[in-house]
Coordinates of C-alpha atoms in Angstrom, one line a residue:
M1 CA -4.8 -25.6 -5.0
S2 CA -2.7 -24.4 -8.0
T3 CA -0.7 -21.2 -7.5
E4 CA 0.7 -19.1 -10.4
I5 CA 2.6 -15.8 -10.6
L6 CA 1.7 -13.6 -13.6
V7 CA 4.0 -10.8 -14.7
N8 CA 2.7 -8.0 -17.0
I9 CA 5.5 -5.8 -18.4
G10 CA 4.6 -2.3 -19.7
P11 CA 6.7 0.6 -21.0
Q12 CA 6.9 2.4 -17.6
E13 CA 5.1 -0.1 -15.3
T14 CA 5.4 -3.7 -14.1
R15 CA 2.5 -5.5 -12.5
V16 CA 2.6 -8.8 -10.8
A17 CA -0.4 -10.9 -9.7
L18 CA -0.4 -13.9 -7.3
V19 CA -3.2 -16.2 -8.4
E20 CA -4.3 -19.1 -6.1
G21 CA -6.9 -21.6 -7.2
G22 CA -7.9 -19.3 -10.1
A23 CA -8.5 -16.3 -7.8
T24 CA -6.3 -13.3 -7.6
Q25 CA -4.9 -12.9 -4.1
E26 CA -2.2 -10.2 -4.4
I27 CA -1.3 -7.5 -6.9
Y28 CA 2.0 -5.6 -7.0
V29 CA 2.6 -2.5 -9.1
Q30 CA 5.9 -0.8 -9.7
R31 CA 6.1 2.4 -11.7
A32 CA 9.3 4.1 -12.8
Q33 CA 10.5 6.8 -10.4
R34 CA 7.4 6.6 -8.2
H35 CA 6.9 3.5 -6.1
G36 CA 8.7 0.4 -4.9
L37 CA 11.5 2.3 -3.1
V38 CA 11.6 0.0 -0.1
G39 CA 15.1 -1.5 0.2
N40 CA 16.8 1.2 -1.8
I41 CA 20.0 2.7 -0.2
Y42 CA 20.7 6.4 -0.5
K43 CA 23.3 8.9 0.6
G44 CA 21.2 11.6 2.2
T45 CA 21.6 14.9 3.9
V46 CA 20.0 15.9 7.2
V47 CA 18.0 19.0 6.7
R48 CA 16.2 19.3 10.0
V49 CA 16.6 17.8 13.5
L50 CA 13.5 17.5 15.8
P51 CA 14.7 16.9 19.4
G52 CA 11.1 16.7 20.7
M53 CA 10.3 13.9 18.3
Q54 CA 13.7 12.2 18.6
A55 CA 13.8 12.3 14.8
A56 CA 15.2 14.1 11.7
F57 CA 14.2 14.9 8.2
V58 CA 16.6 13.7 5.5
D59 CA 16.8 14.9 1.9
L60 CA 17.3 12.0 -0.5
G61 CA 16.6 13.9 -3.7
L62 CA 12.9 12.6 -3.7
D63 CA 9.7 14.7 -3.9
R64 CA 9.5 14.9 -0.1
T65 CA 12.0 14.7 2.7
A66 CA 12.2 11.3 4.5
F67 CA 11.7 10.6 8.2
L68 CA 14.5 9.0 10.3
H69 CA 13.7 8.2 14.0
V70 CA 16.5 7.6 16.5
A71 CA 15.1 4.1 17.2
D72 CA 15.9 3.2 13.6
M73 CA 19.5 4.1 14.1
I74 CA 20.1 2.0 17.2
G75 CA 20.4 -1.8 17.3
A76 CA 17.9 -4.0 19.2
D77 CA 20.3 -4.8 22.0
Q78 CA 20.1 -1.8 24.3
N79 CA 19.9 -3.7 27.6
G80 CA 16.9 -1.6 28.7
Q81 CA 18.9 1.7 28.3
P82 CA 17.0 4.8 27.0
L83 CA 17.6 6.0 23.5
P84 CA 20.3 8.6 23.1
P85 CA 19.2 12.2 22.2
V86 CA 18.9 12.5 18.4
E87 CA 20.9 15.7 18.4
R88 CA 23.9 13.7 19.7
L89 CA 23.7 11.5 16.6
L90 CA 22.7 13.9 13.9
H91 CA 23.0 17.6 13.0
E92 CA 21.8 19.7 10.0
G93 CA 24.0 19.2 7.0
K94 CA 25.4 15.8 8.1
E95 CA 25.6 13.1 5.3
V96 CA 24.1 9.8 6.2
L97 CA 23.8 6.4 4.5
V98 CA 20.1 5.3 4.9
Q99 CA 17.8 2.7 3.6
I100 CA 14.0 3.1 2.9
L101 CA 11.9 1.0 5.3
K102 CA 8.5 2.3 4.1
D103 CA 7.5 3.9 0.8
P104 CA 6.1 7.5 0.9
M105 CA 2.4 7.2 1.7
G106 CA -0.1 9.9 1.1
T107 CA 1.3 13.1 2.5
K108 CA 4.0 11.3 4.5
G109 CA 7.6 11.0 3.3
A110 CA 9.5 7.7 3.3
R111 CA 10.5 6.1 6.6
L112 CA 14.3 5.5 6.9
T113 CA 16.8 3.4 8.9
T114 CA 20.6 3.5 9.1
L115 CA 20.6 -0.2 10.1
L116 CA 21.0 -1.4 6.5
S117 CA 20.0 -4.9 5.4
I118 CA 20.5 -6.5 2.0
P119 CA 18.3 -9.6 1.2
S120 CA 19.1 -12.4 -1.1
R121 CA 17.3 -15.7 -1.8
Y122 CA 18.0 -17.4 1.6
L123 CA 19.7 -14.8 3.8
V124 CA 19.6 -11.1 4.9
L125 CA 22.9 -9.4 5.4
M126 CA 23.1 -6.7 8.1
P127 CA 26.5 -5.0 7.8
F128 CA 26.0 -2.8 10.9
E129 CA 24.5 -5.4 13.3
K130 CA 26.5 -8.3 14.5
H131 CA 23.7 -10.8 15.0
V132 CA 22.8 -14.3 13.7
G133 CA 19.1 -15.2 13.7
V134 CA 16.4 -17.2 12.0
S135 CA 13.1 -15.9 10.7
A136 CA 10.2 -16.3 13.1
R137 CA 8.1 -17.8 10.3
I138 CA 10.2 -20.9 10.4
E139 CA 8.4 -22.6 13.3
D140 CA 10.0 -26.0 13.4
D141 CA 12.5 -25.9 16.4
A142 CA 14.8 -28.6 14.8
E143 CA 15.0 -26.7 11.6
R144 CA 15.7 -23.4 13.4
A145 CA 18.5 -25.1 15.4
R146 CA 20.0 -26.6 12.2
L147 CA 20.0 -23.3 10.4
K148 CA 21.6 -21.5 13.3
V149 CA 24.4 -24.1 13.6
I150 CA 25.2 -23.6 9.9
L151 CA 25.1 -19.8 10.1
E152 CA 27.3 -19.7 13.2
K153 CA 29.8 -21.8 11.3
I154 CA 29.9 -19.9 7.9
V155 CA 29.3 -16.3 9.1
P156 CA 32.7 -16.0 11.0
E157 CA 34.4 -17.4 7.9
L158 CA 32.8 -15.0 5.3
S159 CA 31.3 -12.1 7.2
P160 CA 32.9 -12.0 10.7
N161 CA 31.9 -8.4 11.5
W162 CA 28.4 -8.5 10.1
G163 CA 25.0 -9.9 11.0
V164 CA 22.9 -12.5 9.1
I165 CA 19.3 -13.7 9.3
A166 CA 18.0 -16.8 7.6
R167 CA 14.8 -16.0 5.6
T168 CA 11.7 -18.2 5.4
A169 CA 13.0 -19.5 2.1
A170 CA 16.0 -20.9 3.8
E171 CA 13.9 -23.7 5.3
G172 CA 15.4 -27.0 4.0
A173 CA 18.3 -25.3 2.2
D174 CA 21.7 -27.1 2.6
E175 CA 25.0 -25.7 3.9
E176 CA 26.4 -25.3 0.3
A177 CA 23.4 -23.2 -0.8
L178 CA 23.6 -20.9 2.3
H179 CA 27.4 -20.6 1.9
A180 CA 27.0 -19.5 -1.7
D181 CA 24.2 -17.0 -0.8
L182 CA 26.3 -15.5 1.9
G183 CA 29.3 -15.2 -0.4
F184 CA 27.1 -13.3 -2.9
L185 CA 25.8 -10.9 -0.3
T186 CA 29.4 -10.3 1.0
R187 CA 30.6 -9.4 -2.5
L188 CA 27.5 -7.2 -3.0
W189 CA 28.1 -5.2 0.2
V190 CA 31.7 -4.6 -0.7
S191 CA 30.6 -3.2 -4.0
V192 CA 27.9 -1.0 -2.3
N193 CA 30.4 0.2 0.2
Q194 CA 32.8 1.2 -2.6
Q195 CA 30.0 3.1 -4.4
T196 CA 29.2 4.9 -1.2
Q197 CA 32.6 6.6 -1.1
F198 CA 32.0 8.3 -4.4
A199 CA 28.3 8.9 -4.2
K200 CA 27.0 12.5 -3.8
P201 CA 24.3 13.4 -1.3
G202 CA 20.8 12.8 -2.7
H203 CA 21.9 9.9 -4.9
L204 CA 20.8 6.3 -5.0
V205 CA 23.7 4.0 -3.9
H206 CA 22.0 0.6 -4.3
G207 CA 18.6 -0.2 -5.7
D208 CA 16.6 -3.3 -4.9
L209 CA 15.9 -5.8 -7.7
P210 CA 13.2 -5.0 -10.3
L211 CA 9.8 -6.3 -9.5
S212 CA 9.9 -9.1 -12.1
M213 CA 12.9 -10.6 -10.4
R214 CA 12.0 -9.7 -6.8
V215 CA 9.0 -12.0 -7.0
L216 CA 11.4 -15.0 -7.2
R217 CA 12.9 -13.9 -3.9
D218 CA 9.8 -12.8 -2.1
L219 CA 6.8 -14.6 -3.5
L220 CA 8.2 -17.9 -4.9
G221 CA 7.4 -20.9 -2.7
T222 CA 7.2 -24.6 -3.2
A223 CA 3.5 -24.2 -3.9
V224 CA 4.1 -22.0 -7.0
E225 CA 3.7 -24.1 -10.1
R226 CA 4.3 -21.6 -12.8
I227 CA 5.6 -18.0 -13.5
R228 CA 4.3 -16.5 -16.7
I229 CA 5.8 -13.3 -18.1
D230 CA 4.2 -11.6 -21.1
N231 CA 7.5 -10.2 -22.4
V232 CA 9.9 -12.7 -24.1
E233 CA 13.1 -10.7 -23.4
E234 CA 12.2 -10.1 -19.7
A235 CA 11.3 -13.8 -19.3
R236 CA 14.8 -14.7 -20.6
R237 CA 16.4 -12.3 -18.2
V238 CA 14.4 -13.6 -15.3
Q239 CA 15.3 -17.2 -16.3
Q240 CA 19.0 -16.3 -16.3
F241 CA 18.7 -14.7 -12.9
A242 CA 16.8 -17.7 -11.6
K243 CA 19.5 -20.1 -12.8
V244 CA 22.1 -18.3 -10.7
F245 CA 20.1 -17.4 -7.6
V246 CA 17.0 -19.7 -7.6
P247 CA 17.9 -22.8 -9.7
S248 CA 14.7 -24.7 -8.6
A249 CA 12.5 -21.9 -10.2
A250 CA 14.2 -21.7 -13.6
A251 CA 12.0 -24.5 -15.1
K252 CA 8.8 -22.8 -13.8
I253 CA 9.4 -19.6 -15.7
E254 CA 7.9 -19.3 -19.2
A255 CA 7.1 -16.5 -21.6
Y256 CA 3.4 -15.9 -22.4
T257 CA 2.9 -15.1 -26.1
G258 CA -0.9 -15.4 -26.4
H259 CA -3.0 -12.8 -28.1
A260 CA -5.2 -11.8 -25.1
P261 CA -3.5 -9.7 -22.4
I262 CA -2.3 -12.0 -19.7
F263 CA -4.2 -10.1 -17.0
D264 CA -7.4 -10.3 -19.0
L265 CA -7.0 -14.0 -19.6
Y266 CA -6.9 -14.7 -15.9
G267 CA -9.5 -12.1 -14.9
V268 CA -6.9 -10.1 -13.0
E269 CA -7.8 -6.8 -14.7
D270 CA -11.4 -7.0 -13.6
E271 CA -10.3 -8.0 -10.1
L272 CA -8.0 -5.1 -10.0
N273 CA -10.7 -2.6 -11.0
R274 CA -13.1 -4.0 -8.4
A275 CA -10.4 -3.7 -5.8
L276 CA -10.6 0.1 -6.2
D277 CA -14.3 0.2 -5.3
R278 CA -15.7 0.9 -1.8
K279 CA -18.3 -1.8 -2.1
V280 CA -17.5 -5.5 -2.3
D281 CA -20.4 -7.8 -3.1
L282 CA -20.7 -11.1 -1.3
K283 CA -22.1 -14.2 -3.0
S284 CA -24.9 -14.4 -0.4
G285 CA -26.2 -11.0 -1.5
G286 CA -24.6 -9.1 1.4
H287 CA -21.7 -6.7 0.9
L288 CA -18.8 -5.0 2.5
I289 CA -18.0 -1.2 2.6
I290 CA -14.3 -0.5 2.8
D291 CA -13.1 3.0 3.7
Q292 CA -9.4 3.8 3.8
T293 CA -8.3 6.9 5.8
E294 CA -5.0 8.3 6.8
A295 CA -5.2 6.8 10.3
M296 CA -7.0 3.4 9.7
T297 CA -9.2 1.3 7.4
T298 CA -12.8 0.6 8.4
I299 CA -14.8 -2.3 7.1
D300 CA -18.6 -2.5 7.5
I301 CA -20.6 -5.6 6.8
N302 CA -24.2 -5.5 5.6
T303 CA -26.7 -8.3 4.9
G304 CA -28.0 -6.4 1.8
A305 CA -30.4 -8.6 -0.2
F306 CA -29.7 -11.8 1.8
T307 CA -32.6 -12.7 4.1
G308 CA -31.7 -16.3 4.9
H309 CA -34.0 -19.3 5.0
R310 CA -34.6 -20.0 8.7
N311 CA -34.1 -17.0 11.0
L312 CA -32.3 -13.8 11.5
E313 CA -29.4 -15.2 13.5
E314 CA -28.7 -17.8 10.7
T315 CA -28.7 -14.9 8.2
I316 CA -26.3 -12.9 10.3
L317 CA -23.9 -15.8 11.0
K318 CA -23.7 -16.9 7.3
T319 CA -23.1 -13.3 6.1
N320 CA -20.4 -12.7 8.7
L321 CA -18.6 -16.0 8.0
E322 CA -18.6 -15.2 4.3
A323 CA -17.4 -11.7 5.0
A324 CA -14.5 -13.0 7.2
G325 CA -13.0 -14.9 4.2
T326 CA -13.6 -12.0 1.8
I327 CA -12.0 -9.5 4.2
A328 CA -8.8 -11.6 4.5
R329 CA -8.6 -11.7 0.7
Q330 CA -9.3 -8.0 0.2
L331 CA -6.6 -7.0 2.7
R332 CA -4.0 -8.9 0.6
L333 CA -5.5 -7.8 -2.7
R334 CA -5.6 -4.1 -1.8
N335 CA -2.5 -4.3 0.4
L336 CA -4.3 -2.5 3.3
G337 CA -2.2 -2.1 6.4
G338 CA -2.0 -0.4 9.7
I339 CA -5.0 -0.3 12.0
I340 CA -8.1 -2.1 10.6
I341 CA -11.5 -1.9 12.3
I342 CA -14.1 -4.5 11.3
D343 CA -17.8 -3.9 12.1
F344 CA -19.4 -7.3 11.8
I345 CA -23.2 -7.5 11.9
D346 CA -24.1 -7.8 15.6
M347 CA -24.4 -11.4 16.9
K348 CA -26.2 -12.3 20.1
L349 CA -24.6 -15.7 20.6
D350 CA -21.0 -16.0 21.9
E351 CA -20.4 -19.2 19.9
H352 CA -21.3 -17.4 16.7
R353 CA -18.7 -14.6 17.5
T354 CA -16.1 -17.3 18.3
Q355 CA -16.8 -19.0 15.0
V356 CA -16.5 -15.8 13.0
L357 CA -13.3 -14.8 14.7
R358 CA -11.7 -18.2 14.1
T359 CA -12.7 -18.1 10.5
L360 CA -11.1 -14.7 10.1
E361 CA -7.9 -15.9 11.8
K362 CA -7.7 -19.0 9.7
E363 CA -8.1 -17.0 6.4
I364 CA -5.6 -14.4 7.5
A365 CA -3.0 -17.0 8.4
R366 CA -2.4 -17.4 4.6
D367 CA -1.2 -13.8 4.4
S368 CA 2.6 -13.3 4.3
A369 CA 2.3 -9.9 6.0
R370 CA 2.5 -9.9 9.7
T371 CA -1.0 -9.6 11.2
H372 CA -2.6 -9.6 14.7
V373 CA -6.3 -10.0 15.3
Y374 CA -7.9 -9.0 18.7
P375 CA -11.1 -10.4 20.2
F376 CA -14.4 -8.7 19.8
S377 CA -14.6 -5.4 21.7
P378 CA -17.5 -4.5 24.0
L379 CA -18.9 -2.5 21.0
G380 CA -18.9 -5.6 18.9
L381 CA -15.9 -4.5 16.7
V382 CA -12.9 -6.5 15.7
E383 CA -9.6 -4.7 15.8
M384 CA -6.6 -6.0 13.9
T385 CA -3.3 -4.8 12.6
R386 CA -1.5 -5.6 9.3
K387 CA 2.2 -4.7 8.7
R388 CA 2.4 -2.0 6.1
T389 CA 5.7 -1.4 4.2
R390 CA 4.4 -0.1 0.9
E391 CA 1.5 2.0 -0.4
S392 CA -1.9 0.4 -0.8
L393 CA -3.2 -0.4 -4.3
G394 CA -5.7 2.5 -4.1
H395 CA -2.9 5.0 -3.3
I396 CA -0.7 3.8 -6.1
L397 CA -3.4 3.7 -8.8
C398 CA -5.7 6.6 -7.7
E399 CA -5.6 10.2 -6.6
P400 CA -8.2 12.4 -4.8
C401 CA -11.2 13.4 -6.9
P402 CA -10.5 17.0 -8.2
T403 CA -14.3 17.8 -7.8
C404 CA -14.9 16.7 -4.2
E405 CA -11.2 16.8 -3.2
G406 CA -11.4 13.5 -1.5
R407 CA -14.6 14.2 0.5
G408 CA -16.4 11.5 -1.4
V409 CA -19.5 13.7 -1.8
V410 CA -20.4 16.9 -3.8
K411 CA -22.8 19.7 -2.8
T412 CA -26.3 19.3 -4.3
V413 CA -27.5 21.5 -7.1
E414 CA -29.9 23.3 -4.7
T415 CA -27.0 24.1 -2.4
I416 CA -25.0 25.6 -5.2
C417 CA -28.0 27.7 -6.3
H418 CA -28.2 29.2 -2.8
E419 CA -24.4 29.9 -2.8
I420 CA -24.8 31.7 -6.1
A421 CA -27.6 33.9 -4.7
R422 CA -25.4 34.8 -1.8
E423 CA -22.4 35.5 -4.0
V424 CA -24.6 37.8 -6.2
Q425 CA -25.7 39.7 -3.1
R426 CA -22.1 40.0 -2.0
A427 CA -21.0 41.3 -5.4
A428 CA -23.8 43.8 -5.4
R429 CA -22.5 45.4 -2.2
M430 CA -18.9 45.6 -3.4
Y431 CA -19.6 46.9 -7.0
E432 CA -22.1 48.9 -8.9
P433 CA -22.6 46.8 -12.0
K434 CA -25.5 47.2 -14.5
A435 CA -26.0 43.4 -14.4
F436 CA -24.6 40.1 -13.3
L437 CA -23.5 37.1 -15.4
V438 CA -23.7 33.7 -13.7
L439 CA -21.6 30.9 -15.2
A440 CA -22.2 27.4 -13.8
S441 CA -22.7 23.8 -14.8
P442 CA -25.7 23.0 -17.0
K443 CA -27.5 21.3 -14.1
V444 CA -27.2 24.3 -11.9
I445 CA -28.2 26.7 -14.6
E446 CA -31.3 24.5 -15.4
R447 CA -32.3 24.7 -11.7
L448 CA -31.9 28.4 -11.6
Q449 CA -34.0 28.8 -14.7
E450 CA -36.7 26.7 -13.2
E451 CA -36.7 29.1 -10.2
Q452 CA -36.6 32.2 -12.5
S453 CA -40.1 33.2 -11.5
G454 CA -39.3 32.5 -7.8
G455 CA -36.2 33.2 -5.8
L456 CA -34.0 34.5 -8.6
A457 CA -36.7 36.9 -9.8
E458 CA -37.1 38.3 -6.2
L459 CA -33.3 38.8 -6.1
E460 CA -33.3 40.7 -9.4
A461 CA -36.2 42.9 -8.1
S462 CA -34.4 43.6 -4.8
L463 CA -31.1 44.4 -6.5
K464 CA -32.8 46.3 -9.4
R465 CA -30.3 44.6 -11.7
P466 CA -30.8 41.7 -14.3
I467 CA -29.1 38.4 -13.7
K468 CA -28.0 36.6 -16.8
L469 CA -27.4 32.8 -16.8
Q470 CA -24.8 31.0 -19.0
P471 CA -24.2 27.2 -18.8
E472 CA -20.6 26.0 -19.1
S473 CA -20.3 22.3 -19.9
H474 CA -16.7 22.0 -18.6
Y475 CA -17.7 23.3 -15.1
S476 CA -18.1 20.8 -12.3
Q477 CA -21.2 20.8 -10.3
E478 CA -19.6 22.8 -7.5
T479 CA -17.9 25.4 -9.8
F480 CA -19.5 28.7 -10.6
D481 CA -18.5 32.3 -11.3
V482 CA -20.5 35.5 -10.7
V483 CA -19.3 38.3 -13.0
P484 CA -20.4 41.9 -12.6
V485 CA -21.0 43.4 -16.0

């Protein structure tokens, strides 16, 4: 299965798509000053300490204050000891050097840590934790042991007081490459530390790599055959970066100069737009309904137009199996994280449930994000979690509807007509006008005119005042004004 990385460079936006076998699997979006803050290091100021929550709010100069929990200030090795009170560690006005763990999401500010970590191609440097480790994603015991031996040899030489973790990309890397990587990280941290001395509170001390270069570090694997960038200058910069830090990838990078937009050529643009819809059609005729809330994401499976060829159980099983594969892809594509509840169509046979669950686990295994799938609950639901470190695609590209304010529905025309009638009665009690002018959307005015001989005429008669109607094309369906004249 061929795998490509596509990079679309815009004036204020960079978009990256991971395409496997011709199908878009993941989309990343970075916009100037808005998203992609994870990994950035700031000098912040504590503005409020919350002893009851063991946390504090920190001002970084962003739109919202960020959240720092005491657990993100203490290393992993506590020997079972309770966490110290946050007021012992922080006070209002204190300056702290922090790193963003999670981007701001919805109404929540960024999540912070004081346990800084700086990643490179093969290693992660932890200047405030003296620990040598290997990524859990490297499962081969012999390879884990080999990497640990190398790190325990070179870390005391270059970074005796700091911790280092071997990333997944370090699998198969030789000692020379790891030594060079650690040397780079050491020099980088010295530079960051120097900048910290002069930085003012609320200022960025160290920013992570731009998205076009970060893909080489985070997405590039041996399976990636080509990286296409639709900007010649950016492609040249990324190639130069690759020659220094990821030499094996330099030959895979090329500039795309075709006439058609690169995302259009690969169908990514259409896939991106579909990823913003609630409904996802299945090839069998069934469909998924995906609803993302503040607390969790729910996914409902329906057979739709698919009726099967033999019996109902066959129809249900086939729809659920297809849905399992589609769900795994949609989670990656939309970057949905946190708690996810999946309501598969109810299956009577235990072997069918087992088959669906195994299919879901198999498809999700290709996901780089940490996931955990639980067995079917007594209610027939599958609960799972997916690690969330950045905002979902929907939160980055969309905002709540100004008409329904995120409810997903609007009041009917008939409901608005009744509300107008009540508002007229309310205004009649408060004022003594000669008449009333009702301004509303054309649909609402049309319905009121249809009822002129009915309810509205009765209202005019009871109030002994005329009611004039005026359509306003720029009014939404729920917007209206009752003006005493």
